[in-house]
XYZ file of N, CA, C and O in Angstrom:
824
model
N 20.278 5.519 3.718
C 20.586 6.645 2.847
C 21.926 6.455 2.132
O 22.006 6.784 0.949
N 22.968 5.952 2.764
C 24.440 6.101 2.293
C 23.993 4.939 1.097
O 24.141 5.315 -0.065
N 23.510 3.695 1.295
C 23.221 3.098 0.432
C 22.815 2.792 -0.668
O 23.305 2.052 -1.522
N 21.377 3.704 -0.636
C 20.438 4.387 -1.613
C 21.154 5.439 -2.461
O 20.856 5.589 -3.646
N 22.433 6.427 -1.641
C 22.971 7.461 -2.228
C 23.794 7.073 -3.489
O 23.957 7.778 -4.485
N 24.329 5.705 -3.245
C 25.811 5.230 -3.824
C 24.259 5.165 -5.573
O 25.050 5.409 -6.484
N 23.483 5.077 -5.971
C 23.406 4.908 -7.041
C 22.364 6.046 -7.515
O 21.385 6.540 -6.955
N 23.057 6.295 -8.957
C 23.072 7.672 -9.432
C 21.699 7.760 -9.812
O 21.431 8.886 -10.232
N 20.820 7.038 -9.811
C 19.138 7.219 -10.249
C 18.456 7.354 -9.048
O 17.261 7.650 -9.046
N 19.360 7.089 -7.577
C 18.232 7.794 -6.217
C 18.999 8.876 -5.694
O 18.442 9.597 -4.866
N 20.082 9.101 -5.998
C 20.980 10.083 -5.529
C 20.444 11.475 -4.872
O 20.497 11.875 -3.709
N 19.877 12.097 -6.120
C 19.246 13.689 -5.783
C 18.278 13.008 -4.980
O 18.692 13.199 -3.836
N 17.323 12.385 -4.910
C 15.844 11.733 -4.707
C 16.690 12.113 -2.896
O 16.403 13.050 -2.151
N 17.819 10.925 -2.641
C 17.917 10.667 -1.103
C 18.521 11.990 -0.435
O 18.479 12.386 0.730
N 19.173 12.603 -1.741
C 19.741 14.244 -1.374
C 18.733 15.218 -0.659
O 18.933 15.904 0.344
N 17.221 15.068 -1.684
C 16.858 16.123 -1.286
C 15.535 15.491 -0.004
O 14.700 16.215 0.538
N 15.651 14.409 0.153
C 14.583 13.779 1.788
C 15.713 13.082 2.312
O 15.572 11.860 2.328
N 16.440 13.381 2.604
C 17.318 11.947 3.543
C 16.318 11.929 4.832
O 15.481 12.702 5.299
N 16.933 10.416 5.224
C 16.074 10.046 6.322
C 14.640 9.812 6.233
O 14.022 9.631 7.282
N 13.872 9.787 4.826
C 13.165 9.535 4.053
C 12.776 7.950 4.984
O 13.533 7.001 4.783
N 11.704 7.787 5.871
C 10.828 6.252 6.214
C 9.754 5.704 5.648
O 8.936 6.513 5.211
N 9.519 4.606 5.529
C 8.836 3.919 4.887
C 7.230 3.769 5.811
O 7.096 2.911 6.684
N 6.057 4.793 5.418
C 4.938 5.062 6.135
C 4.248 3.613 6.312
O 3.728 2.915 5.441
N 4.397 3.363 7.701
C 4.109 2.168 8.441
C 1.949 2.248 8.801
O 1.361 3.310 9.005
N 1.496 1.340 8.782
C 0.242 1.309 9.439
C 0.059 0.687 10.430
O 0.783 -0.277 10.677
N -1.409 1.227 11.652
C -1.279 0.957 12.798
C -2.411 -0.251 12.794
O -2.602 -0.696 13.925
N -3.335 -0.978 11.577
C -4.336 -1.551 11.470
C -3.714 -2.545 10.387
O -3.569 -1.958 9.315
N -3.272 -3.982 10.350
C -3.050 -4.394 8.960
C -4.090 -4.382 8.402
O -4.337 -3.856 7.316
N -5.002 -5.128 9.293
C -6.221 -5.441 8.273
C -6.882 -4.630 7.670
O -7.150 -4.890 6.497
N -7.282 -3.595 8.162
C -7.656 -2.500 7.246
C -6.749 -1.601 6.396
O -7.107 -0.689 5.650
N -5.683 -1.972 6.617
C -4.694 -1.490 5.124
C -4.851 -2.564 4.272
O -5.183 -2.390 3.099
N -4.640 -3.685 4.751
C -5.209 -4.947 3.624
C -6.246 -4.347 2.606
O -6.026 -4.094 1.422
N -7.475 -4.160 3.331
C -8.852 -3.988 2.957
C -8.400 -2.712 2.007
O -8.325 -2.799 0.782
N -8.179 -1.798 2.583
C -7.732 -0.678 1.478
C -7.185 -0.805 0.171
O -7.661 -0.306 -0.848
N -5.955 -1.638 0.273
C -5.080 -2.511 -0.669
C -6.418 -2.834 -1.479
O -6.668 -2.234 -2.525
N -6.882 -3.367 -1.190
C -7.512 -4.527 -2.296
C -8.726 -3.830 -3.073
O -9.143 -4.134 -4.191
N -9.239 -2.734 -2.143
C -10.431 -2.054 -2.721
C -9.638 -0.966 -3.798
O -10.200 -0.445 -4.762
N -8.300 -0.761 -3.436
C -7.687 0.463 -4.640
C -7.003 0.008 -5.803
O -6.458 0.707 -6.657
N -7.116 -1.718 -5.734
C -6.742 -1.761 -7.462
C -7.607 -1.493 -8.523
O -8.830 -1.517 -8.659
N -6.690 -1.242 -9.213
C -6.893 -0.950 -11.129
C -7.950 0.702 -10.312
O -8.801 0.746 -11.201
N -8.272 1.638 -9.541
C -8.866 2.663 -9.515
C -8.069 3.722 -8.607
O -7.195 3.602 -7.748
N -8.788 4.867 -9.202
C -7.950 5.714 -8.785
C -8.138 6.248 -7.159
O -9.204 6.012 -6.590
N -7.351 6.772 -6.652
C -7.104 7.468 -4.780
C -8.656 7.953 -5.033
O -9.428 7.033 -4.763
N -9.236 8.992 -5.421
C -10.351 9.274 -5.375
C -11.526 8.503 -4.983
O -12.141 8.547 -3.918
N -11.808 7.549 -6.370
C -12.458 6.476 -6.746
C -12.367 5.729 -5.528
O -13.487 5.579 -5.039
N -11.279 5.106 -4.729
C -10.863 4.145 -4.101
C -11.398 4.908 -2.434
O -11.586 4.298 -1.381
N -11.512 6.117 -2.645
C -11.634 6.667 -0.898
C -13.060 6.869 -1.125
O -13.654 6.501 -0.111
N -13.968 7.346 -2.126
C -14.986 7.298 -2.514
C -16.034 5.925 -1.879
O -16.978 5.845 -1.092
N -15.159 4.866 -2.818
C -15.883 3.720 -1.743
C -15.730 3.195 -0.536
O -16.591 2.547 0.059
N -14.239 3.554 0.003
C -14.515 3.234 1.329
C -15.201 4.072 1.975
O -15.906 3.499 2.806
N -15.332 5.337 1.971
C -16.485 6.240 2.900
C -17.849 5.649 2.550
O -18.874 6.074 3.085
N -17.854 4.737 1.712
C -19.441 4.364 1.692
C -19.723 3.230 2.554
O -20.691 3.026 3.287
N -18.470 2.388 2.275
C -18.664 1.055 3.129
C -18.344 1.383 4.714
O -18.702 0.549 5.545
N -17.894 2.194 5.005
C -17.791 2.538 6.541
C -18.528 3.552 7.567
O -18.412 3.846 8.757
N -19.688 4.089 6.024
C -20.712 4.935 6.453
C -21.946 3.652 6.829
O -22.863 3.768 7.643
N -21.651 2.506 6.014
C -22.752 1.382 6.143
C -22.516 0.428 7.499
O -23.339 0.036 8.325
N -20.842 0.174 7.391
C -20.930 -1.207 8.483
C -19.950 -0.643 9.603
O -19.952 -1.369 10.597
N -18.967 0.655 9.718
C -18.314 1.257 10.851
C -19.640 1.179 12.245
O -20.849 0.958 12.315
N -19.036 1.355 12.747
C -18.973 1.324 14.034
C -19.760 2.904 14.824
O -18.841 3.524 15.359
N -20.673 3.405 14.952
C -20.812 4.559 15.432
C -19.783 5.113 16.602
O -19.468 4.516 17.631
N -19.303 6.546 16.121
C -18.407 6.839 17.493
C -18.467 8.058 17.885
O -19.424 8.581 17.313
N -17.651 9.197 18.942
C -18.137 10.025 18.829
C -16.615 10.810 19.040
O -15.725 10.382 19.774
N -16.542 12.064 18.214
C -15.283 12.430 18.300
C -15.021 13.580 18.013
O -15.769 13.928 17.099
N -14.011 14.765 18.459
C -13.826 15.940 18.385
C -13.557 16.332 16.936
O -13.794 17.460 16.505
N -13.086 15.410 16.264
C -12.477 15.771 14.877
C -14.446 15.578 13.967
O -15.413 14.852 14.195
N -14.172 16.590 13.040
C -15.080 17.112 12.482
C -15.032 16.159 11.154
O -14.099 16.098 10.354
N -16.721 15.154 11.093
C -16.656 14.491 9.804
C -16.327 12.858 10.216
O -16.626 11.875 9.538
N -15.510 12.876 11.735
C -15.211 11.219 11.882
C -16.582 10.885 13.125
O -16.823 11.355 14.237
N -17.129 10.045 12.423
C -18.672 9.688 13.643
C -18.420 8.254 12.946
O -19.464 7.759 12.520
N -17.176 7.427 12.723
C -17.628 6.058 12.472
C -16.004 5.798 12.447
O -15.060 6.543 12.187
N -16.125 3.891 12.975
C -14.815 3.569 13.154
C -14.842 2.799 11.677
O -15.826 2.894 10.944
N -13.796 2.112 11.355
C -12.968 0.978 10.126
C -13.968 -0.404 10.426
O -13.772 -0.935 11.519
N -14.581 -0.764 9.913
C -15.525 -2.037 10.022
C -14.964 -3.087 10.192
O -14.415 -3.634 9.236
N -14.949 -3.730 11.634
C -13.974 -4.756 12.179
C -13.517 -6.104 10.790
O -13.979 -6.205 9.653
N -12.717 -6.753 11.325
C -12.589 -7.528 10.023
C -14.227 -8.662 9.663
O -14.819 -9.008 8.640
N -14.382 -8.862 10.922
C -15.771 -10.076 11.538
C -16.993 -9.718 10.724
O -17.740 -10.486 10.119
N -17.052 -8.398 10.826
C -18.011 -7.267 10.141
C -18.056 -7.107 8.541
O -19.009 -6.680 7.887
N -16.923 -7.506 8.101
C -16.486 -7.412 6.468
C -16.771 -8.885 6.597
O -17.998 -8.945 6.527
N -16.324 -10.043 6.739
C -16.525 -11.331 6.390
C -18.178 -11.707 6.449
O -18.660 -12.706 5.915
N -18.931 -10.709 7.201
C -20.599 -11.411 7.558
C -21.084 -10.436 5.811
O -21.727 -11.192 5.083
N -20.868 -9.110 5.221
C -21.342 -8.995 4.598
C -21.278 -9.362 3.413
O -20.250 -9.821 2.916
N -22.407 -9.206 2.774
C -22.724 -10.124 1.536
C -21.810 -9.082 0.213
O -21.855 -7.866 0.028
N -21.133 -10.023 -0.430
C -20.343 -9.181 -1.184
C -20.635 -8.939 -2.730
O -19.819 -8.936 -3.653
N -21.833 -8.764 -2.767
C -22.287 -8.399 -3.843
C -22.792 -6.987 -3.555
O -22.761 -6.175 -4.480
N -23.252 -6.620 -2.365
C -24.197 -5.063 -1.886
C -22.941 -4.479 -0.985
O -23.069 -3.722 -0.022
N -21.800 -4.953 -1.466
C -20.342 -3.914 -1.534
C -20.454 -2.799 -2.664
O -20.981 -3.126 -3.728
N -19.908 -1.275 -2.463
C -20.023 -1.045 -3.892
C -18.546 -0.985 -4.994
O -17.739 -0.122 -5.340
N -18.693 -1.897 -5.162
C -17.444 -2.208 -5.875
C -17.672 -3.876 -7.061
O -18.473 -4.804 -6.958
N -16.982 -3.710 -7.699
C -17.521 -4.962 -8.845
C -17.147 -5.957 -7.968
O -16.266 -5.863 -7.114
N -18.038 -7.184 -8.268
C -18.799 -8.083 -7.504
C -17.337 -9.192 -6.848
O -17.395 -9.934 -5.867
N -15.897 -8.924 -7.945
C -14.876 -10.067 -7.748
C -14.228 -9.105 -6.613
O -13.931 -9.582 -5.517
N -14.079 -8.132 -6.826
C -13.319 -7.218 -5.697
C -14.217 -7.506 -4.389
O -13.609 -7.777 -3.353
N -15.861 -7.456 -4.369
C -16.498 -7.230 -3.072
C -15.985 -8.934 -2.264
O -15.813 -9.112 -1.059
N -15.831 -10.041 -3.436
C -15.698 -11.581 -2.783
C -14.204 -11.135 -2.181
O -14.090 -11.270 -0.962
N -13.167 -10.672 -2.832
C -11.486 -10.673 -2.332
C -11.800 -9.797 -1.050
O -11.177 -10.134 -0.044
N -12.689 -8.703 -0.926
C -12.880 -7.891 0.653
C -13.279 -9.243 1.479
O -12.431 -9.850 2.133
N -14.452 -9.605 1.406
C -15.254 -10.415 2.631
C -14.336 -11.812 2.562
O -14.295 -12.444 3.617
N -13.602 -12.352 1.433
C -12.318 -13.617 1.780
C -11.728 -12.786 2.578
O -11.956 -13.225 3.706
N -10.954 -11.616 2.681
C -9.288 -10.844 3.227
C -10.356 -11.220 4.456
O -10.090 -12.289 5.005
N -11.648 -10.435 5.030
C -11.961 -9.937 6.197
C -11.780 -11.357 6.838
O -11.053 -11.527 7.817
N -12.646 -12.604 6.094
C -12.440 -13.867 7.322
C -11.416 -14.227 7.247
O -11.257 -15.012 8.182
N -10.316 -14.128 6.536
C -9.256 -15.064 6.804
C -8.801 -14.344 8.093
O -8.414 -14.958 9.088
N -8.878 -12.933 8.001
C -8.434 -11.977 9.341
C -9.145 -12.809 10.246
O -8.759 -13.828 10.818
N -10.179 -12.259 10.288
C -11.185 -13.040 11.180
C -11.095 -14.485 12.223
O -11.318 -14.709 13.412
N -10.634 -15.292 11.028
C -10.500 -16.226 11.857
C -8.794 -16.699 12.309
O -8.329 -17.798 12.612
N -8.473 -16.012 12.250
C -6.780 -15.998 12.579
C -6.044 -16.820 11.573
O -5.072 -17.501 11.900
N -6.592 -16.750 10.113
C -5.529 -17.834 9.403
C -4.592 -16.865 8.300
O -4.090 -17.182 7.221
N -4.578 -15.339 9.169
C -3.398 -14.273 8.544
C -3.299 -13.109 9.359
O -4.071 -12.208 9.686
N -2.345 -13.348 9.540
C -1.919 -12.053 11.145
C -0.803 -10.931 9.975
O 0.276 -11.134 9.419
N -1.833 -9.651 10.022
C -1.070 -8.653 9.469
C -0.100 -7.717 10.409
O -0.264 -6.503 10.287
N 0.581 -8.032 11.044
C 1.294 -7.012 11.959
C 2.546 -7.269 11.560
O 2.593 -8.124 10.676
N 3.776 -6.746 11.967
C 4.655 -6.502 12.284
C 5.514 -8.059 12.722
O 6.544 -8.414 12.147
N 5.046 -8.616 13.507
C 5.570 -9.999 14.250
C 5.363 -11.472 12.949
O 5.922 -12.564 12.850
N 4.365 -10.827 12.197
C 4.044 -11.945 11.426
C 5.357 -12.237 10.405
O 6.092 -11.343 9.987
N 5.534 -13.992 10.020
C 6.051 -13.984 9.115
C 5.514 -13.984 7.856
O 4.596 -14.614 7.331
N 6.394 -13.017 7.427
C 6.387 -12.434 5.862
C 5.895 -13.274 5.084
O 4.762 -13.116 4.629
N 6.633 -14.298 4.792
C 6.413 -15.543 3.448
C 5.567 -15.621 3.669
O 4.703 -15.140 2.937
N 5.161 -16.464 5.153
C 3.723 -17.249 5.279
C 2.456 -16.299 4.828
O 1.583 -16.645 4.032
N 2.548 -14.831 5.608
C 1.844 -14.324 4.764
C 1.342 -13.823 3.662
O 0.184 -13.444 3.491
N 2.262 -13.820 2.868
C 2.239 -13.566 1.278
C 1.919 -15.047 0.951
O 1.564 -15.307 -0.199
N 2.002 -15.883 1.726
C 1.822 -17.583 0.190
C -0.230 -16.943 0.721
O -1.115 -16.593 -0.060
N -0.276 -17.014 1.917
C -1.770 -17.120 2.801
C -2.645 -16.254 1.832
O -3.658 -16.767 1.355
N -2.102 -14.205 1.333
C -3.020 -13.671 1.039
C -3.266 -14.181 -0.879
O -4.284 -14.438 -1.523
N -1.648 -14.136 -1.290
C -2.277 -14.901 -3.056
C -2.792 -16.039 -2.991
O -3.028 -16.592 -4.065
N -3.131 -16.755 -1.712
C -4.159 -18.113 -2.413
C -5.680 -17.660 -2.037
O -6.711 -18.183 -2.461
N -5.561 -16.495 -1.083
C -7.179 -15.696 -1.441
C -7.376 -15.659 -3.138
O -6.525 -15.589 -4.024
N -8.998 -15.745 -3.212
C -9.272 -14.759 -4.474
C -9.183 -13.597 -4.730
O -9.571 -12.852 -3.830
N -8.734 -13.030 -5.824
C -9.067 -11.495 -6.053
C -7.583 -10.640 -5.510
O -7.466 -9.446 -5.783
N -6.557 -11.332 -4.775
C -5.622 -10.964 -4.110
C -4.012 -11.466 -5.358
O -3.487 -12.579 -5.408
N -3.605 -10.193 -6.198
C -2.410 -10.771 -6.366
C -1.208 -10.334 -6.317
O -1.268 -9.248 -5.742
N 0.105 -10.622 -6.664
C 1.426 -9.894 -6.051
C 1.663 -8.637 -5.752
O 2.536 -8.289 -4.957
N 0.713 -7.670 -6.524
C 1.066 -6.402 -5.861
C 0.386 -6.019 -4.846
O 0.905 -5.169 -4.123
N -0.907 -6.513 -4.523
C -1.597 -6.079 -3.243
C -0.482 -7.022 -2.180
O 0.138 -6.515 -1.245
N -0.419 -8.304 -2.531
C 0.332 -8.726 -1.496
C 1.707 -8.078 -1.098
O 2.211 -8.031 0.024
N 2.100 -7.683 -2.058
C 3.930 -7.180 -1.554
C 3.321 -5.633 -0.887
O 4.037 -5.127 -0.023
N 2.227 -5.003 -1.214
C 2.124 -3.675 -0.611
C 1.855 -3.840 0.672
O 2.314 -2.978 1.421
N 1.125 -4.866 1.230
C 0.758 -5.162 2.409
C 2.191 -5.273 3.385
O 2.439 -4.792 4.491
N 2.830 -5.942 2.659
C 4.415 -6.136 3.644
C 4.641 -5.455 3.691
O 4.127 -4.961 4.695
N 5.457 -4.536 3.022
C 5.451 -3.265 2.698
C 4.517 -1.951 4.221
O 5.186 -1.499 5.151
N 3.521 -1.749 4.105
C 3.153 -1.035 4.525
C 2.655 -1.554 6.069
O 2.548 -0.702 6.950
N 2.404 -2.745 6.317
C 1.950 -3.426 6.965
C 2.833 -3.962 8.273
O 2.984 -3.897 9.493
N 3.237 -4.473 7.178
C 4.643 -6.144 7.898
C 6.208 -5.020 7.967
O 7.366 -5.375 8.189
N 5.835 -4.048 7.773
C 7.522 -3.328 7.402
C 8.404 -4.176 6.394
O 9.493 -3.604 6.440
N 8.496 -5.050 5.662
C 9.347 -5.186 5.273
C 10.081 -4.223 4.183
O 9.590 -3.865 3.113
N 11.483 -3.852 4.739
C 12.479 -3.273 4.170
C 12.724 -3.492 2.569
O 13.182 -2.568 1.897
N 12.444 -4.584 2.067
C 12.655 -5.332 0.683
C 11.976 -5.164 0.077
O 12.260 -5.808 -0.933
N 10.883 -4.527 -0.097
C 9.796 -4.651 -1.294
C 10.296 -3.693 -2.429
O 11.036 -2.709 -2.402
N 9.638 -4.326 -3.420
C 9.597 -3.946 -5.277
C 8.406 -3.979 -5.698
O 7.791 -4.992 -5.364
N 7.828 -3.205 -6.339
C 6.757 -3.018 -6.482
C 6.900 -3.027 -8.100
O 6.668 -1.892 -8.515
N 7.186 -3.872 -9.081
C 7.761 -3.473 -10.423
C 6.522 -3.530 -11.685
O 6.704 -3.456 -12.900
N 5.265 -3.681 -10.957
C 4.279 -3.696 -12.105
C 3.659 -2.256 -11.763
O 2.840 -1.761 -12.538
N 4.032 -1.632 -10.672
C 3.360 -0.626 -10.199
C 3.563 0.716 -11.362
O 4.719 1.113 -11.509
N 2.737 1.226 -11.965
C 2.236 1.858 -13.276
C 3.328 3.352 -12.951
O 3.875 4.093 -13.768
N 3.340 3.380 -11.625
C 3.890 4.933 -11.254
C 5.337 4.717 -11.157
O 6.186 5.517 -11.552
N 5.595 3.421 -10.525
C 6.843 3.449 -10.567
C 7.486 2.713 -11.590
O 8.663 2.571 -11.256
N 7.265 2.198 -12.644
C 7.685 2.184 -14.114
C 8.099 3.654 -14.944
O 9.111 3.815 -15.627
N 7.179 4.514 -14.719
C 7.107 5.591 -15.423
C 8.142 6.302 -14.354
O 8.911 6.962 -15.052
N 8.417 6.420 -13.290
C 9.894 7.262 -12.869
C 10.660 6.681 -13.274
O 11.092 7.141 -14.331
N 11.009 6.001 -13.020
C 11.829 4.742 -13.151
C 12.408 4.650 -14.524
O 13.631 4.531 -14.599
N 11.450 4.701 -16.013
C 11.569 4.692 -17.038
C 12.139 6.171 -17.403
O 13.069 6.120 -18.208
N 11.832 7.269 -17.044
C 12.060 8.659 -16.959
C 13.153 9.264 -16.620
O 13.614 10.249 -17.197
N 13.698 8.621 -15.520
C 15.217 8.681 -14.759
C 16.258 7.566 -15.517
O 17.327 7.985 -15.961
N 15.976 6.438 -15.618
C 16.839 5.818 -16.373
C 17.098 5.891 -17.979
O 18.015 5.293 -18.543
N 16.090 6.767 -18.656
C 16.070 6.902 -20.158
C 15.444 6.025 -20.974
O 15.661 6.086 -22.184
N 14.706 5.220 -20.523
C 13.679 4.094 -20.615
C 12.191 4.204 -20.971
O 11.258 4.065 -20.180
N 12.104 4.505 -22.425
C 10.438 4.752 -22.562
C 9.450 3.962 -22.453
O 8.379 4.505 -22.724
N 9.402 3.105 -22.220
C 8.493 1.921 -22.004
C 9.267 0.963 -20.837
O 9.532 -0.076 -21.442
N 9.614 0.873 -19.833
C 10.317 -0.130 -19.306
C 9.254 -0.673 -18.537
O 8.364 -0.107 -17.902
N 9.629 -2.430 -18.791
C 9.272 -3.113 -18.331
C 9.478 -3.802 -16.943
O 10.617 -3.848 -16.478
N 8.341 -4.379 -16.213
C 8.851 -4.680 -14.813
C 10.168 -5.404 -14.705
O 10.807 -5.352 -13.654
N 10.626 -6.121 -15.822
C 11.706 -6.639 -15.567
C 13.115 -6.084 -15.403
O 14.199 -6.330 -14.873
N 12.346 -5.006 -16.320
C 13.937 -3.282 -16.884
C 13.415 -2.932 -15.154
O 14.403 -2.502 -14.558
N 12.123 -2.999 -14.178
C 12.659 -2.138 -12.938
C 13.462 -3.248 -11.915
O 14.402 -2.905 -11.198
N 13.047 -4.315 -11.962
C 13.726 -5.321 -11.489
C 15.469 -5.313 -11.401
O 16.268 -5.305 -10.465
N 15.618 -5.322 -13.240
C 16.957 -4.950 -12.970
C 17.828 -4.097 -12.086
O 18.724 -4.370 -11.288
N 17.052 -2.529 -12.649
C 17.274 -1.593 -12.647
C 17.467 -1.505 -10.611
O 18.030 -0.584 -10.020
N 17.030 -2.334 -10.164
C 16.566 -2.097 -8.931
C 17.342 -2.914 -8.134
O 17.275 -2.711 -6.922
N 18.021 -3.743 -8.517
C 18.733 -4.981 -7.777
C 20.083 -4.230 -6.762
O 20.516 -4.846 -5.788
N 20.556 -3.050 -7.099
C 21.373 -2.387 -6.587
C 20.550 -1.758 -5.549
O 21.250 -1.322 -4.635
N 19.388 -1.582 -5.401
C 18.800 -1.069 -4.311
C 18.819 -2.030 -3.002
O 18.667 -1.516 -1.894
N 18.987 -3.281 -3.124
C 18.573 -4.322 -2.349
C 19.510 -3.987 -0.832
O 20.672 -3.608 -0.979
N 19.081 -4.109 0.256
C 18.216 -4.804 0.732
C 17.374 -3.819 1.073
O 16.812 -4.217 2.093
N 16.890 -2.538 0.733
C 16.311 -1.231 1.077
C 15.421 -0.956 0.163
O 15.164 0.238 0.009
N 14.768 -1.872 -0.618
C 14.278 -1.375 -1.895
C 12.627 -0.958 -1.497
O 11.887 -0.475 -2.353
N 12.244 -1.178 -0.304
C 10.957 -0.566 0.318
C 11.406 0.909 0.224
O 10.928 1.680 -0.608
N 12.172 1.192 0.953
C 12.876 2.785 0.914
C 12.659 3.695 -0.492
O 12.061 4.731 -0.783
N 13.429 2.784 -1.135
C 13.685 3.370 -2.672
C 12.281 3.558 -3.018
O 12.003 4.748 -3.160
N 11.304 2.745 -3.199
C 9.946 2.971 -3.759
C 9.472 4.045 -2.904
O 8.759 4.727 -3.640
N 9.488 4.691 -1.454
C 9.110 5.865 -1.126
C 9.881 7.246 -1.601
O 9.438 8.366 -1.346
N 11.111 6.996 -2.334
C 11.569 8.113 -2.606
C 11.143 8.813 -4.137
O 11.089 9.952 -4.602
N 10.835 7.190 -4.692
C 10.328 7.572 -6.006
C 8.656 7.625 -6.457
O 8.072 7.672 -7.540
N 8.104 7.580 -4.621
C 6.801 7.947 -4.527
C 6.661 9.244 -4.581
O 5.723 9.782 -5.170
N 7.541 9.842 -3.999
C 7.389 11.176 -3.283
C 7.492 12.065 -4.359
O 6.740 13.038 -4.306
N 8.582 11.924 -5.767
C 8.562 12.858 -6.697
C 7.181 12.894 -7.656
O 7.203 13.498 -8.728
N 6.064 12.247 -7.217
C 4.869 12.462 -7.733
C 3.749 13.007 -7.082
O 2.834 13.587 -7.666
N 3.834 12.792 -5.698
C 3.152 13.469 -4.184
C 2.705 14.339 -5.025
O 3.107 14.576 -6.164
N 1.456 15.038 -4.151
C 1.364 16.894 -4.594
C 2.179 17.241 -3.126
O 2.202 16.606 -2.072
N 2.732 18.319 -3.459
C 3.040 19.017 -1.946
C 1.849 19.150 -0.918
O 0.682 18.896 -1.213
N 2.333 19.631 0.488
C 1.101 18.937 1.336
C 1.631 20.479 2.314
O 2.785 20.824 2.567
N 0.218 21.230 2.738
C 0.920 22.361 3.540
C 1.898 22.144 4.730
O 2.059 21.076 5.321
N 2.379 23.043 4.927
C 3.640 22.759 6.852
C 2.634 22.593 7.492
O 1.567 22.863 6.940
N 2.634 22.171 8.659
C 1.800 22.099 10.061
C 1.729 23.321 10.364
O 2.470 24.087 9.749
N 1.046 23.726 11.139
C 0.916 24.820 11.602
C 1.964 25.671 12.885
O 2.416 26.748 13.272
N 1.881 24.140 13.130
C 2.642 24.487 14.181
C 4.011 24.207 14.075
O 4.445 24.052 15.217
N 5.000 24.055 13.136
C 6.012 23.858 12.606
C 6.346 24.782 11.539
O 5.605 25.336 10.728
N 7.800 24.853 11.718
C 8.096 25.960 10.622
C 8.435 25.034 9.484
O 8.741 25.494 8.385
């Protein structure tokens, strides 16, 4: 925060969430899989098809929560299906069933312990896989603290908005962003959040 604070385009942002963390996942591979099924479409679009593909190859289960009767389709399970009777255009269904075997066969460990590089050179020499699915994966995945996300459409447009920048280019966020370093995962959740919709309190929290 003190870090993020010192510059005047995250300032209010870290003012008004300090202590603001970077939302970690408990599955890489299926944040992978997510990753890759939500480019170029929208959250809708993108949850749309995964409830289809996990209504087809999940796992039957049985559970108190209302609506969940199926698990995340192991990675083994994504690499056996044929990726054309994915529903998603035919180059996206090949980049799912490549991500699932490379999981599969241990030649990309998405957790936490993994190294970073190796995994970023491992997922862009997949097909269908390129720098921004890969840096989101670290990112959300691998934790890394460092990520930039500078082609990312949403964060151009804050970014461009806060700095006075009508068109800025990934390179104007690059710049713009180098003062964020070594926290710049951080920074991209703060300038996620001023687009969020609000989300109700818990119930059980004031």
């Amino acid at each position: 925060d003190s870090h993020l604070a010192a510059d005047p385009l995250l300032a209010p942002l870290v003012a008004a969430r300090p202590g603001l963390r970077v939302a970690g996942q408990v599955d890489g591979a299926e944040l992978a899989v997510r990753a890759v099924i939500g480019q170029q479409v929208s959250v809708v679009g993108a949850c749309t098809v995964i409830g289809r593909i996990v209504a087809e190859l999940g796992e039957p289960m049985t559970s108190e929560i209302p609506g969940l009767t199926r698990l995340f389709p192991r990675p083994d399970v994504l690499a056996a299906a044929d990726p054309e009777s994915l529903p998603m255009p035919r180059a996206r269904g090949r980049a799912v069933v490549a991500l699932a075997g490379a999981v599969a066969a241990g030649e990309v460990c998405l957790d936490r312990g993994a190294d970073r590089d190796a995994v970023r050179a491992t997922l862009l020499a997949l097909p269908g896989i390129g720098p921004w699915t890969a840096d989101y994966v670290a990112l959300r995945a691998l934790g890394d603290p460092d990520i930039l996300l500078p082609t990312d459409l949403a964060v151009r447009r804050i970014v461009g908005a806060r700095a006075g920048l009508e068109r800025p280019s990934p390179a104007d966020v690059e710049s713009i962003a180098r003062a964020w370093r070594p926290w710049r995962s951080y920074a991209l959740c703060h300038l996620w959040q001023t687009v969020l919709p609000a989300t109700a309190p818990h119930p059980e929290r004031p």
